[in-house]
Amino acid sequence: MADDAQAQANARMYSRADVVAEYDRRDLRAVEVTILLRHRDALKGRVLDVGCGAGRLTGHLLELADEVYAIDASPAMVNACVARYPAAHVEVGDVRDLSRYDSDQFDAIVAGFNLIDVLNDDERRDVLGEFRRLLAPGGVLVFSTHNRDAPLDRPVDWLRFGPIAVAKLIRNAPRWLPNRRRLRRHEREEATYAIRNDSAHDFGALHYYIARADQERQLAGAGFELIECLDLAGEPVPPNTRSTVAELHYVAR
């Protein structure tokens, strides 16, 4: 039941018109700029942008790659991406089913903005296996994920941000409180990961959280070698290091 709740909540949230509008932009975080510059040679060939949204990363990938393919489960997101980037091969598609693509078809796969965190644990491992199938030998996987070692992101935890944040939380309570009441019972804390209802989009989703060491082991289990892990500033997070930033970015081969 918890897995069903996660899928339903996330699908509902990412189909909202205001969420589509929020993703319809081109701005990059510092870490994304670092990755695109540092790994631009790996992104030159045929690239798959998974969970492309309205094309926030798609346009930048088009400037680097020979061909860009992109999918998103939201038709509204896909329509926005197609309108802005007609040169990309953009389709409606679910990351859980990548059977439309051939083995070894891509030189790189990019799954930005914590895309795979909308999946439950079994789905996530299956998708990583599919990424491995789709990548040509030596191909690169770039993705980000919520960091389990970051401070908790619950309503009560906003108290640490001071009176302005608390006032905003109180003012917006009619929007987030129903979501929080509905979804918090589906949260899970497991040995190697967690499913949490965080503040994204008024506490409207359930996201997967994982620490750096567990993510490296998960990648190895899917047949990947971790090249680097970076924080939001683009600084490396070495092995046996506990970072407390909200999300971490990974590049694996």
PDB file of C-alpha atoms in Angstrom:
ATOM      1  CA  MET A   1       0.000   0.000   0.000  1.00  0.00           C
ATOM      2  CA  ALA A   2       2.826   2.417   0.797  1.00  0.00           C
ATOM      3  CA  ASP A   3       4.383   1.883  -2.641  1.00  0.00           C
ATOM      4  CA  ASP A   4       1.003   2.570  -4.299  1.00  0.00           C
ATOM      5  CA  ALA A   5       0.602   5.738  -2.250  1.00  0.00           C
ATOM      6  CA  GLN A   6       4.041   6.931  -3.340  1.00  0.00           C
ATOM      7  CA  ALA A   7       3.277   6.387  -7.024  1.00  0.00           C
ATOM      8  CA  GLN A   8      -0.153   8.021  -6.822  1.00  0.00           C
ATOM      9  CA  ALA A   9       1.023  11.043  -4.830  1.00  0.00           C
ATOM     10  CA  ASN A  10       3.980  11.721  -7.105  1.00  0.00           C
ATOM     11  CA  ALA A  11       1.963  11.292 -10.318  1.00  0.00           C
ATOM     12  CA  ARG A  12      -0.677  13.683  -9.006  1.00  0.00           C
ATOM     13  CA  MET A  13       1.866  16.310  -8.033  1.00  0.00           C
ATOM     14  CA  TYR A  14       3.949  16.300 -11.227  1.00  0.00           C
ATOM     15  CA  SER A  15       0.866  16.676 -13.421  1.00  0.00           C
ATOM     16  CA  ARG A  16      -0.210  19.944 -11.783  1.00  0.00           C
ATOM     17  CA  ALA A  17      -0.130  23.008 -14.057  1.00  0.00           C
ATOM     18  CA  ASP A  18       1.763  25.091 -11.495  1.00  0.00           C
ATOM     19  CA  VAL A  19       4.440  22.408 -11.196  1.00  0.00           C
ATOM     20  CA  VAL A  20       4.830  22.271 -14.998  1.00  0.00           C
ATOM     21  CA  ALA A  21       5.307  26.037 -15.024  1.00  0.00           C
ATOM     22  CA  GLU A  22       7.893  25.789 -12.260  1.00  0.00           C
ATOM     23  CA  TYR A  23       9.965  23.322 -14.301  1.00  0.00           C
ATOM     24  CA  ASP A  24       9.669  25.326 -17.534  1.00  0.00           C
ATOM     25  CA  ARG A  25      13.018  27.099 -17.236  1.00  0.00           C
ATOM     26  CA  ARG A  26      16.705  26.692 -18.101  1.00  0.00           C
ATOM     27  CA  ASP A  27      18.522  27.625 -14.900  1.00  0.00           C
ATOM     28  CA  LEU A  28      21.182  25.232 -13.635  1.00  0.00           C
ATOM     29  CA  ARG A  29      22.548  24.643 -10.158  1.00  0.00           C
ATOM     30  CA  ALA A  30      26.290  25.052  -9.613  1.00  0.00           C
ATOM     31  CA  VAL A  31      26.828  21.289  -9.481  1.00  0.00           C
ATOM     32  CA  GLU A  32      25.028  20.786 -12.797  1.00  0.00           C
ATOM     33  CA  VAL A  33      27.245  23.352 -14.487  1.00  0.00           C
ATOM     34  CA  THR A  34      30.287  21.548 -13.085  1.00  0.00           C
ATOM     35  CA  ILE A  35      29.100  18.175 -14.370  1.00  0.00           C
ATOM     36  CA  LEU A  36      28.163  19.439 -17.845  1.00  0.00           C
ATOM     37  CA  LEU A  37      31.549  21.082 -18.243  1.00  0.00           C
ATOM     38  CA  ARG A  38      33.662  18.325 -16.711  1.00  0.00           C
ATOM     39  CA  HIS A  39      31.913  15.483 -18.543  1.00  0.00           C
ATOM     40  CA  ARG A  40      31.082  17.278 -21.788  1.00  0.00           C
ATOM     41  CA  ASP A  41      33.051  14.716 -23.830  1.00  0.00           C
ATOM     42  CA  ALA A  42      30.943  11.888 -22.379  1.00  0.00           C
ATOM     43  CA  LEU A  43      27.797  13.850 -23.308  1.00  0.00           C
ATOM     44  CA  LYS A  44      28.746  14.377 -26.966  1.00  0.00           C
ATOM     45  CA  GLY A  45      27.107  11.329 -28.491  1.00  0.00           C
ATOM     46  CA  ARG A  46      23.572  10.026 -28.114  1.00  0.00           C
ATOM     47  CA  VAL A  47      22.054  11.086 -24.794  1.00  0.00           C
ATOM     48  CA  LEU A  48      18.841  10.080 -23.023  1.00  0.00           C
ATOM     49  CA  ASP A  49      17.273  12.709 -20.747  1.00  0.00           C
ATOM     50  CA  VAL A  50      15.028  10.742 -18.382  1.00  0.00           C
ATOM     51  CA  GLY A  51      12.291  12.643 -16.617  1.00  0.00           C
ATOM     52  CA  CYS A  52      12.987  15.655 -18.807  1.00  0.00           C
ATOM     53  CA  GLY A  53      10.110  17.681 -17.415  1.00  0.00           C
ATOM     54  CA  ALA A  54       9.613  20.852 -19.423  1.00  0.00           C
ATOM     55  CA  GLY A  55      13.190  20.637 -20.745  1.00  0.00           C
ATOM     56  CA  ARG A  56      15.253  22.351 -18.064  1.00  0.00           C
ATOM     57  CA  LEU A  57      18.295  20.195 -18.896  1.00  0.00           C
ATOM     58  CA  THR A  58      17.263  19.171 -22.409  1.00  0.00           C
ATOM     59  CA  GLY A  59      18.281  22.458 -24.012  1.00  0.00           C
ATOM     60  CA  HIS A  60      21.731  22.351 -22.447  1.00  0.00           C
ATOM     61  CA  LEU A  61      22.208  18.737 -23.529  1.00  0.00           C
ATOM     62  CA  LEU A  62      21.272  19.692 -27.107  1.00  0.00           C
ATOM     63  CA  GLU A  63      24.216  22.096 -27.115  1.00  0.00           C
ATOM     64  CA  LEU A  64      26.598  19.230 -26.286  1.00  0.00           C
ATOM     65  CA  ALA A  65      25.187  16.043 -27.801  1.00  0.00           C
ATOM     66  CA  ASP A  66      24.814  14.747 -31.334  1.00  0.00           C
ATOM     67  CA  GLU A  67      21.309  13.508 -30.507  1.00  0.00           C
ATOM     68  CA  VAL A  68      19.086  13.974 -27.478  1.00  0.00           C
ATOM     69  CA  TYR A  69      16.206  11.671 -26.630  1.00  0.00           C
ATOM     70  CA  ALA A  70      13.917  12.601 -23.748  1.00  0.00           C
ATOM     71  CA  ILE A  71      10.947  11.113 -21.920  1.00  0.00           C
ATOM     72  CA  ASP A  72       8.618  12.220 -19.165  1.00  0.00           C
ATOM     73  CA  ALA A  73       5.494  10.622 -17.726  1.00  0.00           C
ATOM     74  CA  SER A  74       3.560  13.906 -17.782  1.00  0.00           C
ATOM     75  CA  PRO A  75       2.011  14.821 -21.154  1.00  0.00           C
ATOM     76  CA  ALA A  76       1.884  18.463 -20.022  1.00  0.00           C
ATOM     77  CA  MET A  77       5.636  18.419 -19.317  1.00  0.00           C
ATOM     78  CA  VAL A  78       6.346  16.760 -22.679  1.00  0.00           C
ATOM     79  CA  ASN A  79       4.245  19.314 -24.558  1.00  0.00           C
ATOM     80  CA  ALA A  80       6.204  22.137 -22.928  1.00  0.00           C
ATOM     81  CA  CYS A  81       9.526  20.451 -23.776  1.00  0.00           C
ATOM     82  CA  VAL A  82       8.564  19.791 -27.407  1.00  0.00           C
ATOM     83  CA  ALA A  83       7.450  23.389 -27.874  1.00  0.00           C
ATOM     84  CA  ARG A  84      10.749  24.750 -26.628  1.00  0.00           C
ATOM     85  CA  TYR A  85      13.152  22.118 -28.023  1.00  0.00           C
ATOM     86  CA  PRO A  86      11.807  20.626 -31.276  1.00  0.00           C
ATOM     87  CA  ALA A  87      15.264  19.280 -32.169  1.00  0.00           C
ATOM     88  CA  ALA A  88      15.075  16.711 -29.344  1.00  0.00           C
ATOM     89  CA  HIS A  89      13.259  13.382 -29.707  1.00  0.00           C
ATOM     90  CA  VAL A  90      10.752  13.855 -26.874  1.00  0.00           C
ATOM     91  CA  GLU A  91       8.059  11.330 -25.939  1.00  0.00           C
ATOM     92  CA  VAL A  92       5.647  10.573 -23.151  1.00  0.00           C
ATOM     93  CA  GLY A  93       7.107   7.633 -21.275  1.00  0.00           C
ATOM     94  CA  ASP A  94       7.498   6.141 -17.820  1.00  0.00           C
ATOM     95  CA  VAL A  95      10.989   5.534 -16.465  1.00  0.00           C
ATOM     96  CA  ARG A  96       9.687   2.180 -15.205  1.00  0.00           C
ATOM     97  CA  ASP A  97       9.343   0.974 -18.806  1.00  0.00           C
ATOM     98  CA  LEU A  98      12.323   1.724 -21.053  1.00  0.00           C
ATOM     99  CA  SER A  99      11.700  -1.247 -23.356  1.00  0.00           C
ATOM    100  CA  ARG A 100      11.251   1.088 -26.335  1.00  0.00           C
ATOM    101  CA  TYR A 101      15.022   1.610 -26.386  1.00  0.00           C
ATOM    102  CA  ASP A 102      17.652  -0.854 -27.617  1.00  0.00           C
ATOM    103  CA  SER A 103      20.526  -2.224 -25.575  1.00  0.00           C
ATOM    104  CA  ASP A 104      23.731  -0.151 -25.846  1.00  0.00           C
ATOM    105  CA  GLN A 105      21.740   2.623 -27.580  1.00  0.00           C
ATOM    106  CA  PHE A 106      23.066   5.563 -25.554  1.00  0.00           C
ATOM    107  CA  ASP A 107      26.438   7.032 -24.696  1.00  0.00           C
ATOM    108  CA  ALA A 108      25.021   8.826 -21.668  1.00  0.00           C
ATOM    109  CA  ILE A 109      21.867   8.892 -19.563  1.00  0.00           C
ATOM    110  CA  VAL A 110      20.927  11.928 -17.491  1.00  0.00           C
ATOM    111  CA  ALA A 111      18.284  11.706 -14.753  1.00  0.00           C
ATOM    112  CA  GLY A 112      18.262  15.151 -13.179  1.00  0.00           C
ATOM    113  CA  PHE A 113      16.422  16.777 -10.308  1.00  0.00           C
ATOM    114  CA  ASN A 114      16.186  13.578  -8.226  1.00  0.00           C
ATOM    115  CA  LEU A 115      14.042  11.882 -10.875  1.00  0.00           C
ATOM    116  CA  ILE A 116      14.618   8.337  -9.638  1.00  0.00           C
ATOM    117  CA  ASP A 117      13.533   9.347  -6.138  1.00  0.00           C
ATOM    118  CA  VAL A 118       9.889   9.072  -7.204  1.00  0.00           C
ATOM    119  CA  LEU A 119      10.411   5.284  -7.362  1.00  0.00           C
ATOM    120  CA  ASN A 120      10.210   2.727  -4.586  1.00  0.00           C
ATOM    121  CA  ASP A 121      13.237   0.581  -3.786  1.00  0.00           C
ATOM    122  CA  ASP A 122      12.450  -2.357  -6.091  1.00  0.00           C
ATOM    123  CA  GLU A 123      11.594  -0.034  -8.971  1.00  0.00           C
ATOM    124  CA  ARG A 124      14.748   1.986  -8.427  1.00  0.00           C
ATOM    125  CA  ARG A 125      16.975  -1.084  -8.622  1.00  0.00           C
ATOM    126  CA  ASP A 126      15.157  -2.300 -11.730  1.00  0.00           C
ATOM    127  CA  VAL A 127      15.584   1.104 -13.403  1.00  0.00           C
ATOM    128  CA  LEU A 128      19.299   1.210 -12.613  1.00  0.00           C
ATOM    129  CA  GLY A 129      19.555  -2.205 -14.269  1.00  0.00           C
ATOM    130  CA  GLU A 130      17.751  -0.838 -17.319  1.00  0.00           C
ATOM    131  CA  PHE A 131      20.089   2.146 -17.445  1.00  0.00           C
ATOM    132  CA  ARG A 132      22.971  -0.331 -17.502  1.00  0.00           C
ATOM    133  CA  ARG A 133      21.340  -2.191 -20.418  1.00  0.00           C
ATOM    134  CA  LEU A 134      20.774   0.970 -22.431  1.00  0.00           C
ATOM    135  CA  LEU A 135      24.295   2.349 -22.048  1.00  0.00           C
ATOM    136  CA  ALA A 136      27.007   1.416 -24.517  1.00  0.00           C
ATOM    137  CA  PRO A 137      30.253   0.095 -23.005  1.00  0.00           C
ATOM    138  CA  GLY A 138      31.927   2.940 -21.146  1.00  0.00           C
ATOM    139  CA  GLY A 139      28.691   4.937 -21.144  1.00  0.00           C
ATOM    140  CA  VAL A 140      28.030   7.426 -18.355  1.00  0.00           C
ATOM    141  CA  LEU A 141      25.081   7.796 -15.996  1.00  0.00           C
ATOM    142  CA  VAL A 142      24.464  11.214 -14.400  1.00  0.00           C
ATOM    143  CA  PHE A 143      21.794  11.572 -11.717  1.00  0.00           C
ATOM    144  CA  SER A 144      20.935  13.218  -8.427  1.00  0.00           C
ATOM    145  CA  THR A 145      19.165  11.899  -5.350  1.00  0.00           C
ATOM    146  CA  HIS A 146      17.954  13.065  -1.954  1.00  0.00           C
ATOM    147  CA  ASN A 147      20.631  12.686   0.699  1.00  0.00           C
ATOM    148  CA  ARG A 148      19.555  10.677   3.721  1.00  0.00           C
ATOM    149  CA  ASP A 149      22.258  12.323   5.854  1.00  0.00           C
ATOM    150  CA  ALA A 150      20.723  15.779   5.377  1.00  0.00           C
ATOM    151  CA  PRO A 151      18.686  17.335   8.200  1.00  0.00           C
ATOM    152  CA  LEU A 152      15.068  16.186   8.234  1.00  0.00           C
ATOM    153  CA  ASP A 153      12.593  18.237   6.215  1.00  0.00           C
ATOM    154  CA  ARG A 154       9.337  18.087   8.183  1.00  0.00           C
ATOM    155  CA  PRO A 155       7.104  20.974   9.259  1.00  0.00           C
ATOM    156  CA  VAL A 156       8.543  20.984  12.786  1.00  0.00           C
ATOM    157  CA  ASP A 157      12.076  21.127  11.360  1.00  0.00           C
ATOM    158  CA  TRP A 158      11.319  24.496   9.748  1.00  0.00           C
ATOM    159  CA  LEU A 159      11.583  26.020  13.214  1.00  0.00           C
ATOM    160  CA  ARG A 160      15.359  26.121  12.769  1.00  0.00           C
ATOM    161  CA  PHE A 161      15.024  28.560   9.852  1.00  0.00           C
ATOM    162  CA  GLY A 162      13.676  31.347  12.060  1.00  0.00           C
ATOM    163  CA  PRO A 163      10.504  33.392  12.395  1.00  0.00           C
ATOM    164  CA  ILE A 164      10.110  34.308   8.708  1.00  0.00           C
ATOM    165  CA  ALA A 165      10.113  30.648   7.659  1.00  0.00           C
ATOM    166  CA  VAL A 166       7.708  29.766  10.470  1.00  0.00           C
ATOM    167  CA  ALA A 167       5.361  32.581   9.445  1.00  0.00           C
ATOM    168  CA  LYS A 168       5.414  31.309   5.842  1.00  0.00           C
ATOM    169  CA  LEU A 169       4.695  27.772   7.039  1.00  0.00           C
ATOM    170  CA  ILE A 170       1.705  28.965   9.058  1.00  0.00           C
ATOM    171  CA  ARG A 171       0.404  31.128   6.203  1.00  0.00           C
ATOM    172  CA  ASN A 172       0.595  28.228   3.730  1.00  0.00           C
ATOM    173  CA  ALA A 173      -0.845  25.617   6.110  1.00  0.00           C
ATOM    174  CA  PRO A 174      -4.143  25.277   4.171  1.00  0.00           C
ATOM    175  CA  ARG A 175      -2.093  24.055   1.176  1.00  0.00           C
ATOM    176  CA  TRP A 176       0.416  21.710   2.817  1.00  0.00           C
ATOM    177  CA  LEU A 177      -1.383  20.416   5.895  1.00  0.00           C
ATOM    178  CA  PRO A 178      -3.849  18.135   4.017  1.00  0.00           C
ATOM    179  CA  ASN A 179      -0.952  16.643   2.025  1.00  0.00           C
ATOM    180  CA  ARG A 180       1.088  16.069   5.175  1.00  0.00           C
ATOM    181  CA  ARG A 181      -1.799  14.381   6.976  1.00  0.00           C
ATOM    182  CA  ARG A 182      -2.455  12.128   3.992  1.00  0.00           C
ATOM    183  CA  LEU A 183       1.127  11.097   3.200  1.00  0.00           C
ATOM    184  CA  ARG A 184       3.161  10.985   6.400  1.00  0.00           C
ATOM    185  CA  ARG A 185       1.742   7.582   7.378  1.00  0.00           C
ATOM    186  CA  HIS A 186       3.429   6.150   4.280  1.00  0.00           C
ATOM    187  CA  GLU A 187       6.937   7.205   5.320  1.00  0.00           C
ATOM    188  CA  ARG A 188       9.472   4.408   5.851  1.00  0.00           C
ATOM    189  CA  GLU A 189      12.919   4.154   7.425  1.00  0.00           C
ATOM    190  CA  GLU A 190      14.810   1.083   6.205  1.00  0.00           C
ATOM    191  CA  ALA A 191      18.399  -0.044   6.757  1.00  0.00           C
ATOM    192  CA  THR A 192      19.745   1.356   3.487  1.00  0.00           C
ATOM    193  CA  TYR A 193      17.157   3.943   2.431  1.00  0.00           C
ATOM    194  CA  ALA A 194      14.117   5.934   3.522  1.00  0.00           C
ATOM    195  CA  ILE A 195      10.844   7.068   1.937  1.00  0.00           C
ATOM    196  CA  ARG A 196       9.959  10.530   3.224  1.00  0.00           C
ATOM    197  CA  ASN A 197       7.270  13.133   2.754  1.00  0.00           C
ATOM    198  CA  ASP A 198       9.357  16.304   2.415  1.00  0.00           C
ATOM    199  CA  SER A 199       8.418  19.939   1.848  1.00  0.00           C
ATOM    200  CA  ALA A 200       8.612  19.789  -1.965  1.00  0.00           C
ATOM    201  CA  HIS A 201       5.508  21.273  -3.565  1.00  0.00           C
ATOM    202  CA  ASP A 202       3.642  21.745  -0.280  1.00  0.00           C
ATOM    203  CA  PHE A 203       4.534  18.319   1.133  1.00  0.00           C
ATOM    204  CA  GLY A 204       2.816  16.769  -1.872  1.00  0.00           C
ATOM    205  CA  ALA A 205       5.149  13.846  -2.643  1.00  0.00           C
ATOM    206  CA  LEU A 206       6.927  10.829  -1.197  1.00  0.00           C
ATOM    207  CA  HIS A 207      10.636  10.703  -2.079  1.00  0.00           C
ATOM    208  CA  TYR A 208      13.423   8.162  -1.767  1.00  0.00           C
ATOM    209  CA  TYR A 209      16.419   9.126   0.402  1.00  0.00           C
ATOM    210  CA  ILE A 210      19.797   7.368   0.446  1.00  0.00           C
ATOM    211  CA  ALA A 211      23.238   8.080   1.910  1.00  0.00           C
ATOM    212  CA  ARG A 212      26.380   8.278  -0.210  1.00  0.00           C
ATOM    213  CA  ALA A 213      27.887   4.946   0.832  1.00  0.00           C
ATOM    214  CA  ASP A 214      24.615   3.065   0.276  1.00  0.00           C
ATOM    215  CA  GLN A 215      24.183   4.717  -3.126  1.00  0.00           C
ATOM    216  CA  GLU A 216      27.653   3.626  -4.204  1.00  0.00           C
ATOM    217  CA  ARG A 217      26.855   0.054  -3.178  1.00  0.00           C
ATOM    218  CA  GLN A 218      23.534   0.217  -5.002  1.00  0.00           C
ATOM    219  CA  LEU A 219      25.285   1.377  -8.166  1.00  0.00           C
ATOM    220  CA  ALA A 220      27.844  -1.410  -7.908  1.00  0.00           C
ATOM    221  CA  GLY A 221      25.025  -3.936  -7.596  1.00  0.00           C
ATOM    222  CA  ALA A 222      23.605  -2.653 -10.890  1.00  0.00           C
ATOM    223  CA  GLY A 223      26.971  -2.913 -12.656  1.00  0.00           C
ATOM    224  CA  PHE A 224      28.216   0.663 -12.339  1.00  0.00           C
ATOM    225  CA  GLU A 225      31.505   2.110 -11.145  1.00  0.00           C
ATOM    226  CA  LEU A 226      31.150   5.438  -9.335  1.00  0.00           C
ATOM    227  CA  ILE A 227      33.281   8.142 -10.950  1.00  0.00           C
ATOM    228  CA  GLU A 228      32.431  10.953  -8.560  1.00  0.00           C
ATOM    229  CA  CYS A 229      29.893  12.214  -6.064  1.00  0.00           C
ATOM    230  CA  LEU A 230      29.365  15.976  -5.760  1.00  0.00           C
ATOM    231  CA  ASP A 231      27.461  18.270  -3.426  1.00  0.00           C
ATOM    232  CA  LEU A 232      25.260  21.149  -4.577  1.00  0.00           C
ATOM    233  CA  ALA A 233      28.249  23.490  -4.838  1.00  0.00           C
ATOM    234  CA  GLY A 234      29.992  21.032  -7.163  1.00  0.00           C
ATOM    235  CA  GLU A 235      32.505  20.024  -4.502  1.00  0.00           C
ATOM    236  CA  PRO A 236      33.520  16.337  -4.297  1.00  0.00           C
ATOM    237  CA  VAL A 237      32.128  14.140  -1.535  1.00  0.00           C
ATOM    238  CA  PRO A 238      34.841  11.486  -1.033  1.00  0.00           C
ATOM    239  CA  PRO A 239      34.241   7.929   0.209  1.00  0.00           C
ATOM    240  CA  ASN A 240      33.623   7.587   3.946  1.00  0.00           C
ATOM    241  CA  THR A 241      32.483  11.221   4.068  1.00  0.00           C
ATOM    242  CA  ARG A 242      29.135  12.252   5.532  1.00  0.00           C
ATOM    243  CA  SER A 243      27.686  15.220   3.671  1.00  0.00           C
ATOM    244  CA  THR A 244      24.602  16.972   5.052  1.00  0.00           C
ATOM    245  CA  VAL A 245      23.470  18.807   1.888  1.00  0.00           C
ATOM    246  CA  ALA A 246      19.907  18.155   0.736  1.00  0.00           C
ATOM    247  CA  GLU A 247      20.856  16.230  -2.409  1.00  0.00           C
ATOM    248  CA  LEU A 248      23.928  14.636  -3.936  1.00  0.00           C
ATOM    249  CA  HIS A 249      24.875  14.285  -7.603  1.00  0.00           C
ATOM    250  CA  TYR A 250      26.502  11.146  -8.978  1.00  0.00           C
ATOM    251  CA  VAL A 251      28.414  10.315 -12.146  1.00  0.00           C
ATOM    252  CA  ALA A 252      28.938   6.613 -12.797  1.00  0.00           C
ATOM    253  CA  ARG A 253      30.279   4.465 -15.617  1.00  0.00           C
TER     254      ARG A 253
END
